[in-house]
Short mmCIF file of C-alpha atoms in Angstrom, two decimals:
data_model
loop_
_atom_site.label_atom_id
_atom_site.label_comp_id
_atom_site.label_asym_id
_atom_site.label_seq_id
_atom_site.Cartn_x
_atom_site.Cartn_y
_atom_site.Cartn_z
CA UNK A 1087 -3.52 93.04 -56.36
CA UNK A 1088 -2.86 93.86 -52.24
CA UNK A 1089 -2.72 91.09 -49.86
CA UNK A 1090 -5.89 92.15 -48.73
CA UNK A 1091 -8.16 91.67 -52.07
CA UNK A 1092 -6.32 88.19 -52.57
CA UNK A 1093 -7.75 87.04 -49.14
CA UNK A 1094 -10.99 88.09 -49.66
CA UNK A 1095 -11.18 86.57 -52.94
CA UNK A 1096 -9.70 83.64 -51.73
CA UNK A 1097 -12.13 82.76 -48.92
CA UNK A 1098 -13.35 79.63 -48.43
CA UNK A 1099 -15.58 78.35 -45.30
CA UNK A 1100 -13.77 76.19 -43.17
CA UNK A 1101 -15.28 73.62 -41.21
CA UNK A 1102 -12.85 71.11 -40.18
CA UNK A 1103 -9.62 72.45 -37.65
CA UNK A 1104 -6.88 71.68 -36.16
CA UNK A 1105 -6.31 70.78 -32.43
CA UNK A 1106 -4.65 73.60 -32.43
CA UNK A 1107 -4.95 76.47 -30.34
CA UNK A 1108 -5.39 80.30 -31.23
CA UNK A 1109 -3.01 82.55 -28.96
CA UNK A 1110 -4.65 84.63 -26.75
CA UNK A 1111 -3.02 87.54 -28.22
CA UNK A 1112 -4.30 87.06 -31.67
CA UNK A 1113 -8.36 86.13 -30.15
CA UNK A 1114 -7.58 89.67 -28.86
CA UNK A 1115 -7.16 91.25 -31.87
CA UNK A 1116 -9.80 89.60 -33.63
CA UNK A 1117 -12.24 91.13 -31.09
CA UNK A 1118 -10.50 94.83 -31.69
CA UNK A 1119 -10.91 93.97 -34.94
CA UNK A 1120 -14.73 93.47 -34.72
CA UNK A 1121 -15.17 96.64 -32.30
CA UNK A 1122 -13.38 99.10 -35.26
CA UNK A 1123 -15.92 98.37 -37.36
CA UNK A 1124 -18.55 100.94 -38.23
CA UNK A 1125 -21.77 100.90 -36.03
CA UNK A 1126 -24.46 102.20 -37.15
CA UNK A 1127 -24.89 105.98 -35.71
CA UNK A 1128 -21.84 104.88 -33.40
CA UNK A 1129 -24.44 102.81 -31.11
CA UNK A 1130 -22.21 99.51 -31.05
CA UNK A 1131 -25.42 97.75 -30.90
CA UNK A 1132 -24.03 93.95 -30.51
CA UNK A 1133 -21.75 91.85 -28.46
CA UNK A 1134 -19.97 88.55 -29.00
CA UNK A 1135 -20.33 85.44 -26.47
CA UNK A 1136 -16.67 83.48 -27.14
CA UNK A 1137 -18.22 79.72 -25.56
CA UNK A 1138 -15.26 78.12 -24.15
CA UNK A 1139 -17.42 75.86 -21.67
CA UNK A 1140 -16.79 72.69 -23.24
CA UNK A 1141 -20.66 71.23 -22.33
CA UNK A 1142 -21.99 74.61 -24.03
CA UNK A 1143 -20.03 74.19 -26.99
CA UNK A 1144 -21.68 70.76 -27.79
CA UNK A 1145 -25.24 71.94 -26.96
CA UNK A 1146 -24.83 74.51 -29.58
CA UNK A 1147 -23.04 71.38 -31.60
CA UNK A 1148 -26.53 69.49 -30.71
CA UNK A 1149 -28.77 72.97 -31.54
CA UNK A 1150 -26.86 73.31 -34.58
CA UNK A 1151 -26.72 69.42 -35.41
CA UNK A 1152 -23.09 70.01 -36.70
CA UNK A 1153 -20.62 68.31 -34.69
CA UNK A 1154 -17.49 70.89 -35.96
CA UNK A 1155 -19.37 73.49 -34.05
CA UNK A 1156 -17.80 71.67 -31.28
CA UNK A 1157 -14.66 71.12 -32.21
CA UNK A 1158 -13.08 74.41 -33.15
CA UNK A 1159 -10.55 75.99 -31.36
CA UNK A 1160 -12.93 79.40 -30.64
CA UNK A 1161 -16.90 79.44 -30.87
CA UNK A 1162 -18.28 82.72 -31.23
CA UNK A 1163 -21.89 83.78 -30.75
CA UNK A 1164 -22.99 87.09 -32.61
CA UNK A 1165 -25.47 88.86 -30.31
CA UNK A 1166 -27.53 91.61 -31.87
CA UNK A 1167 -27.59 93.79 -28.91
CA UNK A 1168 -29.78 96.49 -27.84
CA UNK A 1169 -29.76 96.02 -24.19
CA UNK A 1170 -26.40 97.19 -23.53
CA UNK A 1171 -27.77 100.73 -24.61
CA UNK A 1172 -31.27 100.19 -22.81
CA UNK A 1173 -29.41 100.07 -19.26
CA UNK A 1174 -28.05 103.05 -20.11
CA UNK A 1175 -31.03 105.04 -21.36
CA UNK A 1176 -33.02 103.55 -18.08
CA UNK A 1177 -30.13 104.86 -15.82
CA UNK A 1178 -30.72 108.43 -17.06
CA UNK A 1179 -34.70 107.98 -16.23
CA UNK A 1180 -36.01 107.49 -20.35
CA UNK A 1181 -38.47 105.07 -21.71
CA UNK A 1182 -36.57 102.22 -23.99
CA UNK A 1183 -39.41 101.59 -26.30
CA UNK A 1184 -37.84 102.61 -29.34
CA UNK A 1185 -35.55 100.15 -29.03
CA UNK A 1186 -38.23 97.06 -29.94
CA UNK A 1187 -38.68 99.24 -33.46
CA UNK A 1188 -38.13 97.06 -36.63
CA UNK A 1189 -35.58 100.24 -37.47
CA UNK A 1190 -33.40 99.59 -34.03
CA UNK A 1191 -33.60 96.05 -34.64
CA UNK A 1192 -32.18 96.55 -38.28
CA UNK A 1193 -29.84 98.91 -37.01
CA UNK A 1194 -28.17 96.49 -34.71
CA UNK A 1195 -28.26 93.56 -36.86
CA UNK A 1196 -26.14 95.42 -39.00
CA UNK A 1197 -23.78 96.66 -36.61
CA UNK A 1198 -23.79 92.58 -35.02
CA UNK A 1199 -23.04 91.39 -38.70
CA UNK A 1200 -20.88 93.94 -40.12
CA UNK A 1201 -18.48 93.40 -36.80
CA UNK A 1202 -18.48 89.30 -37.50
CA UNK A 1203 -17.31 89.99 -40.66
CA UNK A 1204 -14.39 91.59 -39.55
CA UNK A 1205 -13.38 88.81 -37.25
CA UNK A 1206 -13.44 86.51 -40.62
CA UNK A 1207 -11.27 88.94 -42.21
CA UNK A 1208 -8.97 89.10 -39.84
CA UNK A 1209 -8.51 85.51 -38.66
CA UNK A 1210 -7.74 84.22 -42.43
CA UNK A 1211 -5.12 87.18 -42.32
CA UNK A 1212 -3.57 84.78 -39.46
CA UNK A 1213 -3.99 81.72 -41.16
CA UNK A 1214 -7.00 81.01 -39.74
CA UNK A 1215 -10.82 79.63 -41.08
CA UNK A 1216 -13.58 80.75 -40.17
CA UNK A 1217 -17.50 79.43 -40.70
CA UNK A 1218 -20.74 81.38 -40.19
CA UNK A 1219 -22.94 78.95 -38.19
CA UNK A 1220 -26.31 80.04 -39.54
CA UNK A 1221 -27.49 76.33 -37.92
CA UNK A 1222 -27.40 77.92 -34.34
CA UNK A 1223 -31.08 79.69 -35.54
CA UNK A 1224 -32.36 75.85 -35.95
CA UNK A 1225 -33.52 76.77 -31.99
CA UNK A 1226 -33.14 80.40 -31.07
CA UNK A 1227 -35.16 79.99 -27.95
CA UNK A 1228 -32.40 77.63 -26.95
CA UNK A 1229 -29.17 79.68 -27.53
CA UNK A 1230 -31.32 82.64 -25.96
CA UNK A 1231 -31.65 80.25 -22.53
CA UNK A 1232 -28.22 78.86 -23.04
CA UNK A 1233 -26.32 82.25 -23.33
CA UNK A 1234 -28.31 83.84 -21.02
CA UNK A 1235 -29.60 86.89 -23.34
CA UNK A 1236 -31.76 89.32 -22.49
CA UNK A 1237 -34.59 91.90 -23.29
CA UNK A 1238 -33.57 93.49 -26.77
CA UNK A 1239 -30.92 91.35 -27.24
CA UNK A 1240 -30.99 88.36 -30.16
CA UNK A 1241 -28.74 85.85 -31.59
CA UNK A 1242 -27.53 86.67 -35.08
CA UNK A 1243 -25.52 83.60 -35.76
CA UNK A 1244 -22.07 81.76 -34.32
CA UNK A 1245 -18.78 81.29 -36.03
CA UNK A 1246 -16.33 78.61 -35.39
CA UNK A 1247 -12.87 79.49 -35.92
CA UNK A 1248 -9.60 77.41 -35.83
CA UNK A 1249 -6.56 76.21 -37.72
CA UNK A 1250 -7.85 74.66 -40.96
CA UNK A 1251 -7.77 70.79 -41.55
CA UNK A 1252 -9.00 71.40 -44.78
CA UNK A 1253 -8.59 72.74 -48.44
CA UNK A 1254 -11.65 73.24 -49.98
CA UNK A 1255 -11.79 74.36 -53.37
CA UNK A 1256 -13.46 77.64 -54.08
CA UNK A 1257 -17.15 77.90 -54.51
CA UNK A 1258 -18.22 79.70 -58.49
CA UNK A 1259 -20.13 82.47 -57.21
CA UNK A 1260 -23.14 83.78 -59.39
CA UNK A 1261 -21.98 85.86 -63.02
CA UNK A 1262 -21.56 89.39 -61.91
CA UNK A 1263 -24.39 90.82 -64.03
CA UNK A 1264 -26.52 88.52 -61.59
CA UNK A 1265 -26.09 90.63 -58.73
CA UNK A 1266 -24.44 94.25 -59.48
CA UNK A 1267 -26.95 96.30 -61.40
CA UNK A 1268 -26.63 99.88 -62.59
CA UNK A 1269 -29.53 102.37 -61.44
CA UNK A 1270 -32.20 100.33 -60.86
CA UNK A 1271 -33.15 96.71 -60.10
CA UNK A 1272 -32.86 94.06 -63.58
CA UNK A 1273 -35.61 90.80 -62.54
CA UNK A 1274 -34.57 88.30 -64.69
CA UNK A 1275 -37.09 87.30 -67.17
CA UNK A 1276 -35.57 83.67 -67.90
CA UNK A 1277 -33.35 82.74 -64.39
CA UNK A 1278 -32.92 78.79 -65.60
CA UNK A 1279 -31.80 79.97 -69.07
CA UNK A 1280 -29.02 82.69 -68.00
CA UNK A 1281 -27.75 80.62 -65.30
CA UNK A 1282 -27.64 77.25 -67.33
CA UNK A 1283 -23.58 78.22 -67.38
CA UNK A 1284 -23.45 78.29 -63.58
CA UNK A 1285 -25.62 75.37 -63.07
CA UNK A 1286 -23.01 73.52 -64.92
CA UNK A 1287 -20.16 75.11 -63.14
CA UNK A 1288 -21.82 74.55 -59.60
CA UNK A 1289 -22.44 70.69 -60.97
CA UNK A 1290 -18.55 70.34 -61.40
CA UNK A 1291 -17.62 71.81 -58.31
CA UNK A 1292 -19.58 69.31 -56.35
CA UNK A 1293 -18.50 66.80 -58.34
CA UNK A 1294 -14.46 67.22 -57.61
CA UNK A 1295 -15.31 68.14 -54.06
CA UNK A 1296 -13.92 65.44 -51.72
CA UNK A 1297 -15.79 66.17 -48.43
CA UNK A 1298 -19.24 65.73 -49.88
CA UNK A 1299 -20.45 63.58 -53.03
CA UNK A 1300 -23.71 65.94 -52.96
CA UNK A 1301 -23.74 66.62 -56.99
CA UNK A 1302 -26.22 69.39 -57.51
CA UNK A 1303 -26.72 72.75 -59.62
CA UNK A 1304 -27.82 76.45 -58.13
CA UNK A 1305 -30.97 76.31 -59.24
CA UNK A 1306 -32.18 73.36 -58.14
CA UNK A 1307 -30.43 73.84 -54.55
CA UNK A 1308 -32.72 76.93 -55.19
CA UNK A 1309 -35.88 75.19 -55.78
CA UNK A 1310 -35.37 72.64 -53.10
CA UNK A 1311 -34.62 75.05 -50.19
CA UNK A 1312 -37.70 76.99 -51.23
CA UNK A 1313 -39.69 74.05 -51.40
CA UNK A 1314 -38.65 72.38 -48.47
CA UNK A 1315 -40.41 72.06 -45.04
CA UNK A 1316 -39.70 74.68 -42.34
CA UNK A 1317 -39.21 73.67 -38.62
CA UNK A 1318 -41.57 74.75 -35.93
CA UNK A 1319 -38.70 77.04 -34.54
CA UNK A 1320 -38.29 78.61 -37.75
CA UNK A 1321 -41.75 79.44 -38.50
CA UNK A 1322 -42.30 80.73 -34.73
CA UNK A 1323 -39.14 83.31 -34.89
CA UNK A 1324 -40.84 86.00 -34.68
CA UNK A 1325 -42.51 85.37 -31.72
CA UNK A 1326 -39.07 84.10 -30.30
CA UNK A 1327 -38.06 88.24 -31.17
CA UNK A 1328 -41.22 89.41 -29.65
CA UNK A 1329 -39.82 87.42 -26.63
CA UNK A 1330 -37.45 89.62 -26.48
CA UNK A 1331 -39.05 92.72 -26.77
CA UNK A 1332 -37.98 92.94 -30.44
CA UNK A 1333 -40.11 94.06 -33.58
CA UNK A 1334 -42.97 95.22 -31.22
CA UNK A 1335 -43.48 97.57 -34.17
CA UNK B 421 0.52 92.57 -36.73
CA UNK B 422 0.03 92.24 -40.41
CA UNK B 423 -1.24 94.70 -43.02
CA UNK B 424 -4.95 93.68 -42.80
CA UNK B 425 -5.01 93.66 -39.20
CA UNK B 426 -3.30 97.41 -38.94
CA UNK B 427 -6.18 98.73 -41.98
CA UNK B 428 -9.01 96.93 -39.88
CA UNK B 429 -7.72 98.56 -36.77
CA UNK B 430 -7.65 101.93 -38.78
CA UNK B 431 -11.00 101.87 -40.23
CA UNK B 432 -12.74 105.70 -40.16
CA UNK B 433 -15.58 106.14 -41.92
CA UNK B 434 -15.06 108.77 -44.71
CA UNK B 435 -17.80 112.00 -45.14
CA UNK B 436 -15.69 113.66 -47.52
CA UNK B 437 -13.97 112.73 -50.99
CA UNK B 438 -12.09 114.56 -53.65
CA UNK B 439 -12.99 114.81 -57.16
CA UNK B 440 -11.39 111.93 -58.49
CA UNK B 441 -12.74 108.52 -60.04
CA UNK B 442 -12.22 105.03 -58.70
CA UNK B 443 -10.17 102.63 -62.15
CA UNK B 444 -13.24 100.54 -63.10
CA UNK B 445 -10.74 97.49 -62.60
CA UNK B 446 -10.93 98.51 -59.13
CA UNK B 447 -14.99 98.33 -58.61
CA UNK B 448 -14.89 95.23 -60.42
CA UNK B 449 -12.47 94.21 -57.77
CA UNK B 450 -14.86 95.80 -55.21
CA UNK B 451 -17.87 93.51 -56.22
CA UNK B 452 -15.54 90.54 -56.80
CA UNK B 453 -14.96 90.49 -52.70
CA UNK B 454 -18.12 91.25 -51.90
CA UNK B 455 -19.27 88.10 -54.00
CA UNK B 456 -16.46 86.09 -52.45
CA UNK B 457 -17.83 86.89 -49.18
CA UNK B 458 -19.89 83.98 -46.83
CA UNK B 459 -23.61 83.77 -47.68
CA UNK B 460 -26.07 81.49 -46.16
CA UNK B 461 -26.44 78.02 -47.17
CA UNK B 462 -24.95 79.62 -50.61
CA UNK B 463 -28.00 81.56 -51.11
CA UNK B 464 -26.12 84.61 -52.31
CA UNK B 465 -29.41 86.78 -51.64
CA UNK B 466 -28.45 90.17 -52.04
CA UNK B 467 -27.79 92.50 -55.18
CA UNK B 468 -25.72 95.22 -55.17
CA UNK B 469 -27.02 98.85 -57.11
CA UNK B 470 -24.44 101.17 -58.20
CA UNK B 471 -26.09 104.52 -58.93
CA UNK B 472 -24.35 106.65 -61.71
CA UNK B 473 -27.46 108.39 -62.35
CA UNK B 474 -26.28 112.29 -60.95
CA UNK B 475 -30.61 112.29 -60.70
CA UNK B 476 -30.95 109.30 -58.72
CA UNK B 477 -27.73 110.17 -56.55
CA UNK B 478 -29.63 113.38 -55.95
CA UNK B 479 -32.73 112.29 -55.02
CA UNK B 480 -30.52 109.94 -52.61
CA UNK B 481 -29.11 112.34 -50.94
CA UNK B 482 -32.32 113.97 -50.10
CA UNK B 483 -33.79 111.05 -48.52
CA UNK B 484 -30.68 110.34 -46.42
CA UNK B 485 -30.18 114.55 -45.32
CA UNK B 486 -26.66 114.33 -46.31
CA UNK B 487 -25.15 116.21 -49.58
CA UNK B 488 -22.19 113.99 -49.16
CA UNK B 489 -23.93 111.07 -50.47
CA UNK B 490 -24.12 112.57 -53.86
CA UNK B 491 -20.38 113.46 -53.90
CA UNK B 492 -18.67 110.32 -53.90
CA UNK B 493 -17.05 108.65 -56.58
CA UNK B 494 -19.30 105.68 -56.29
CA UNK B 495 -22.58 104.89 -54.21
CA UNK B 496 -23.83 102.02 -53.70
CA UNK B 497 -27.16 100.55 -52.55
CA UNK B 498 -26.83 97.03 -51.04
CA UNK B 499 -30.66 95.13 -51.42
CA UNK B 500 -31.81 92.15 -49.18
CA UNK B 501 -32.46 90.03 -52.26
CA UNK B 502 -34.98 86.70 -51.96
CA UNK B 503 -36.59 87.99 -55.51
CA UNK B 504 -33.46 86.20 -57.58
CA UNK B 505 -34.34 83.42 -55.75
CA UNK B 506 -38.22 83.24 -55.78
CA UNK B 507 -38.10 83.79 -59.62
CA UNK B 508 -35.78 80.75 -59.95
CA UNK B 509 -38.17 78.78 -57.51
CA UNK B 510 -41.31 79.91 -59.73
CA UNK B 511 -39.70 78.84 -62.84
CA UNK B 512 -39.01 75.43 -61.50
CA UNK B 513 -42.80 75.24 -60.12
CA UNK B 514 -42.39 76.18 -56.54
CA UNK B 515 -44.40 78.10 -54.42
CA UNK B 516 -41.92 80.92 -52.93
CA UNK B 517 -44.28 81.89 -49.68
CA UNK B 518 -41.16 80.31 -47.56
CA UNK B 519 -39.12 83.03 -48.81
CA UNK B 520 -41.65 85.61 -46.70
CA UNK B 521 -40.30 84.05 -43.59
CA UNK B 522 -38.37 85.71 -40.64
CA UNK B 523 -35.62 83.31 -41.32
CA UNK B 524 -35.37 83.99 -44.70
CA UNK B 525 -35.37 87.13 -44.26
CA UNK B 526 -32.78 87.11 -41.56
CA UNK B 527 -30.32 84.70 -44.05
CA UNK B 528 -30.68 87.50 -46.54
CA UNK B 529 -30.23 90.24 -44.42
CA UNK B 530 -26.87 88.83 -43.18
CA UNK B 531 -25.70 88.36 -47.04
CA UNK B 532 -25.86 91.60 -47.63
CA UNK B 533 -24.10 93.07 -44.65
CA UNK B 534 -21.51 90.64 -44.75
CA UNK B 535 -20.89 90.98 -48.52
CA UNK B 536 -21.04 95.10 -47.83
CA UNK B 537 -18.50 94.67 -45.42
CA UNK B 538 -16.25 92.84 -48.01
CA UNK B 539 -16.63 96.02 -50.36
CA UNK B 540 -15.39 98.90 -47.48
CA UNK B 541 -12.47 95.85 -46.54
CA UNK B 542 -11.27 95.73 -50.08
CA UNK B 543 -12.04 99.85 -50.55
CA UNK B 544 -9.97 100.62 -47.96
CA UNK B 545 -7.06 98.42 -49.07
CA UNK B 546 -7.31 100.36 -52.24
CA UNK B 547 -6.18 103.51 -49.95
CA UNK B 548 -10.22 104.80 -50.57
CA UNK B 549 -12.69 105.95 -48.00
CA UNK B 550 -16.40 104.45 -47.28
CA UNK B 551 -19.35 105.28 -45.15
CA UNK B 552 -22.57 103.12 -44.63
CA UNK B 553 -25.60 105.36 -45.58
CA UNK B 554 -27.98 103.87 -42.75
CA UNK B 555 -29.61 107.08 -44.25
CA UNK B 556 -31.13 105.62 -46.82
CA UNK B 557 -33.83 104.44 -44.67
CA UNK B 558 -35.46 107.70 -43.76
CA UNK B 559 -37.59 106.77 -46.14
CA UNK B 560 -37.47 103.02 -47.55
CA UNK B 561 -40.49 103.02 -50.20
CA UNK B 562 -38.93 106.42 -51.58
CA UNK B 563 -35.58 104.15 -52.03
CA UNK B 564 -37.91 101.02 -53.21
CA UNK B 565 -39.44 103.39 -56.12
CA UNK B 566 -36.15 104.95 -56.99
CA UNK B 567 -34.44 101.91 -57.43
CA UNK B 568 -37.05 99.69 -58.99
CA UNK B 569 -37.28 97.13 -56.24
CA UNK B 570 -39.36 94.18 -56.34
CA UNK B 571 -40.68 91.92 -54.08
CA UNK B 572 -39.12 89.76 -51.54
CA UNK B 573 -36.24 92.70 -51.85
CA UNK B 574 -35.20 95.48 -49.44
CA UNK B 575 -32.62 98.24 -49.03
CA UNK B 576 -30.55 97.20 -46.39
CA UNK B 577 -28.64 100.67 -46.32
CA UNK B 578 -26.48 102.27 -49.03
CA UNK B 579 -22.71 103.08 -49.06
CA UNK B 580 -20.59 106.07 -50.28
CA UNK B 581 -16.92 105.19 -51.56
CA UNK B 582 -14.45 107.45 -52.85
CA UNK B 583 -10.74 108.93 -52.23
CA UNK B 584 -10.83 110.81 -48.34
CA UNK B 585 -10.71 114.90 -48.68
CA UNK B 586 -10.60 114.27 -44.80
CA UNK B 587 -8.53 112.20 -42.27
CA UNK B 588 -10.79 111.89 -39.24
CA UNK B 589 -9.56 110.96 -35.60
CA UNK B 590 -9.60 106.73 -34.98
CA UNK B 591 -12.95 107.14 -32.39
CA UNK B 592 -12.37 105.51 -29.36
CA UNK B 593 -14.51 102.37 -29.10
CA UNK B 594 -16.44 100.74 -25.60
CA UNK B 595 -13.83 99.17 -23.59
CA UNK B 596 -13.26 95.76 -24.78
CA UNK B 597 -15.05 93.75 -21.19
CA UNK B 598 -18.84 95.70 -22.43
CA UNK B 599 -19.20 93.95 -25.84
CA UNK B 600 -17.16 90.64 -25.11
CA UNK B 601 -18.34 87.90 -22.71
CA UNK B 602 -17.16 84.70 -21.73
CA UNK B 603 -20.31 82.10 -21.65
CA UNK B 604 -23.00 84.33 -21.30
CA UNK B 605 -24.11 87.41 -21.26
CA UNK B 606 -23.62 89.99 -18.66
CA UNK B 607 -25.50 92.61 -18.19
CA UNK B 608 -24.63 95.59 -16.19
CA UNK B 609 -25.68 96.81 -13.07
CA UNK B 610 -24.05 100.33 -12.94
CA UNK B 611 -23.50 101.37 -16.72
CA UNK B 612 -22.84 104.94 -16.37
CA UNK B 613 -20.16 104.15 -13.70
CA UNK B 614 -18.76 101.47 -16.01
CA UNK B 615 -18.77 103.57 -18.10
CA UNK B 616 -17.06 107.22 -16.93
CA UNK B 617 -13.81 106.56 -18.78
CA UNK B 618 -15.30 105.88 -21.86
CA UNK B 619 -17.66 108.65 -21.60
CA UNK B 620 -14.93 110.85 -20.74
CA UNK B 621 -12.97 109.42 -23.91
CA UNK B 622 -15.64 110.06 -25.91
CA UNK B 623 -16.24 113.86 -24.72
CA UNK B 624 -12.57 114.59 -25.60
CA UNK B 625 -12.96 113.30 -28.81
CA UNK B 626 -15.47 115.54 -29.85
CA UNK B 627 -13.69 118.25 -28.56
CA UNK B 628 -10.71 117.58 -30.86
CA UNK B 629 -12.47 116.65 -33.59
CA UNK B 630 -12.26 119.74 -36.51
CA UNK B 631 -14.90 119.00 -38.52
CA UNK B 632 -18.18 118.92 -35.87
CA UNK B 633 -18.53 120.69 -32.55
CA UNK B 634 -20.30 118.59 -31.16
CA UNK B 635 -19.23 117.64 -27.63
CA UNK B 636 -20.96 114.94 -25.88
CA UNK B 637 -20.79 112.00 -24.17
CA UNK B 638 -20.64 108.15 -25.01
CA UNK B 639 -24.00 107.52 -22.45
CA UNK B 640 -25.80 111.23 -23.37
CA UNK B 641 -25.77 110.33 -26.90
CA UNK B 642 -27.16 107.50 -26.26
CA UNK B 643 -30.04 108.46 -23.75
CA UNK B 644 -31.24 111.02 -26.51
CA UNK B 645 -31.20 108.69 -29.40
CA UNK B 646 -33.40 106.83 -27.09
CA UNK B 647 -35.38 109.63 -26.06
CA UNK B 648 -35.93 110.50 -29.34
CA UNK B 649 -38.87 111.31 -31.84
CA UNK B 650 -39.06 108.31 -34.82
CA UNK B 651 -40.46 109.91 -38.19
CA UNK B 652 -43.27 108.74 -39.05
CA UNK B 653 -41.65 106.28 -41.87
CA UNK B 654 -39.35 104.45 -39.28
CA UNK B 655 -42.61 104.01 -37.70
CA UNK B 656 -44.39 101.91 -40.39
CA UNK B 657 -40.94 100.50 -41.37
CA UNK B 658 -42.27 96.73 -41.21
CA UNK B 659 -45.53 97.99 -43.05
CA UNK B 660 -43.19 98.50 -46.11
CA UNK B 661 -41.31 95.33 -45.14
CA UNK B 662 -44.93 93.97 -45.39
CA UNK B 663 -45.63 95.69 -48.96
CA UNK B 664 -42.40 94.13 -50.09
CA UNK B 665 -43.64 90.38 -49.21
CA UNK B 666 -41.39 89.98 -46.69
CA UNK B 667 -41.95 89.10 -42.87
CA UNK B 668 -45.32 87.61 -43.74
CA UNK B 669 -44.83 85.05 -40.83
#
């Protein structure tokens, strides 16, 4: 097994750092790393906001009501980015409709995640964690006005990244045959009986976790997320994209 | 710079692939990374679809306009999953409607791509070749009746792996200052003078490039996709979103 395939099997989310800081140098390369990534029909349809502006930082912290957000040595925000190529298509004299498509839009998510994903890989190759901060969507109007982004352009998610000042253990990810199928989609007729092994595994990993004493299993984590109350942000996001002149169609 | 860094740095996306098999140990290994990967709240909403079927890889192909997609070794289709989760939800009593959200959605959405990026990460450390099949989605419901997908699913895109029969040029990416911003966003005023050298990089590109004659520019290629005509299917795309229970609100 490469060194490569042991890192990615080895990743853990990391939300506690180091005062440490990352050298320039290596931020560098995490950013080349991003833009090698494949784009979508070579569009390049995103762009990354590195928040060093220490009062930013915490009202993304505040937004994201997770103080680490504040606290790492980098904080990234993942633009989905359409307007880059808008100014472009204006300057030659066409119409930028197309862009506010649900396909554009789907496009550039893709191109916004699939380059974040590459800054994960490559920080842990230096050591470093890394943590998706989903939480930044709690208020998307709010990182929108804070970051300054405009028409066609979205916030996908942030990531903190810094030297780790903790071990978690790994996460049990779902049995294999729960997510790789052959051919066609498999619905599972009885999801509580073929993941009563899992439960049990998820149960013990929360149990020996240090950081949190939150003992749970999958499927009701499942059941309570799905049952649980969405914010007024949340349920308006759409019209926050429409905002932007995204999903018009 | 370490070995992960130089392969990210590296990455080409790979059209064409010889005749020979991927070791089954080594797709396990594939879908063990992708599984390893970050997921939302530890959702883990996506499934992965490996189509063996020489039918199905076919008919593929055909949607997507591109016989290479039924010559790799291996093809994947990566699905936006919430279904796993609604039918765990619905056996435990829930109502799943939440699941139909933008947010959702988005969670999911970002699951997949990030675990798909896991899978061309690890392919590539394997010395293989991948290509994302954005493709796929000339025609989503063809892919959705192919592949048996339920709802609260969607194919996000699909993905060709397999050992290179080509070793394309590294494409120059935008200079680093258009996709990375300190703080906030920055839009700019003159992007076809910002961007001459890159346009200019891009043109000779092309013109050394064996395998298309194509030569254009960075800012032309983009004015036409913009300019362009959208089928009729990328037109109703979030009207099959819509069919698949997703995006309700």
């Amino acid at each position: 097994m490469n060194e490569t395939i042991k890192q990615l099997l080895n990743h853990r989310s990391i939300r506690s750092f180091t005062d440490q800081q990352i050298p320039q140098e290596q931020v560098n390369l995490l950013i080349r790393a991003a833009q090698h990534a494949s784009t979508s029909n070579f569009f390049q349809q995103y762009s990354i906001i590195d928040v060093t502006d220490p009062a930013k930082k915490q009202a993304l912290a505040k937004i994201g009501n997770q103080h680490y957000i504040a606290e790492a040595a980098r904080l990234f925000v993942l633009v989905v980015d359409l307007h880059r190529n808008a100014k472009i298509a204006e300057a030659k004299g066409q119409q930028t409709d197309i862009l506010g498509s649900t396909d554009f839009f789907f496009r550039a998510f893709s191109d916004t995640v699939i380059a974040a994903q590459n800054i994960v890989v490559a920080a842990e190759s230096f050591g470093l964690g890394a943590v998706y901060l989903g939480s930044i969507l709690n208020d998307p109007q709010a990182v929108i006005d804070l970051l300054k982004l405009p028409k066609y352009t979205f916030p996908a998610f942030g990531m903190a990244i810094g030297y780790p000042n903790q071990s978690p253990q790994l996460k049990p990810r779902l049995p294999q045959e729960n997510v790789y199928f052959e051919n066609e989609y498999h619905s599972a007729e009885h999801p509580l009986e073929d993941l009563k092994a899992y439960d049990h595994d998820v149960n013990q990993y929360y149990d020996l976790r240090d950081a949190n004493r939150r003992v749970d299993t999958f499927t009701n984590q499942i059941a309570k997320a799905v049952s649980g109350k969405q914010s007024e942000n949340k349920k308006k996001m759409m019209d926050t994209l429409k905002g932007q002149g995204l999903f018009t169609y």
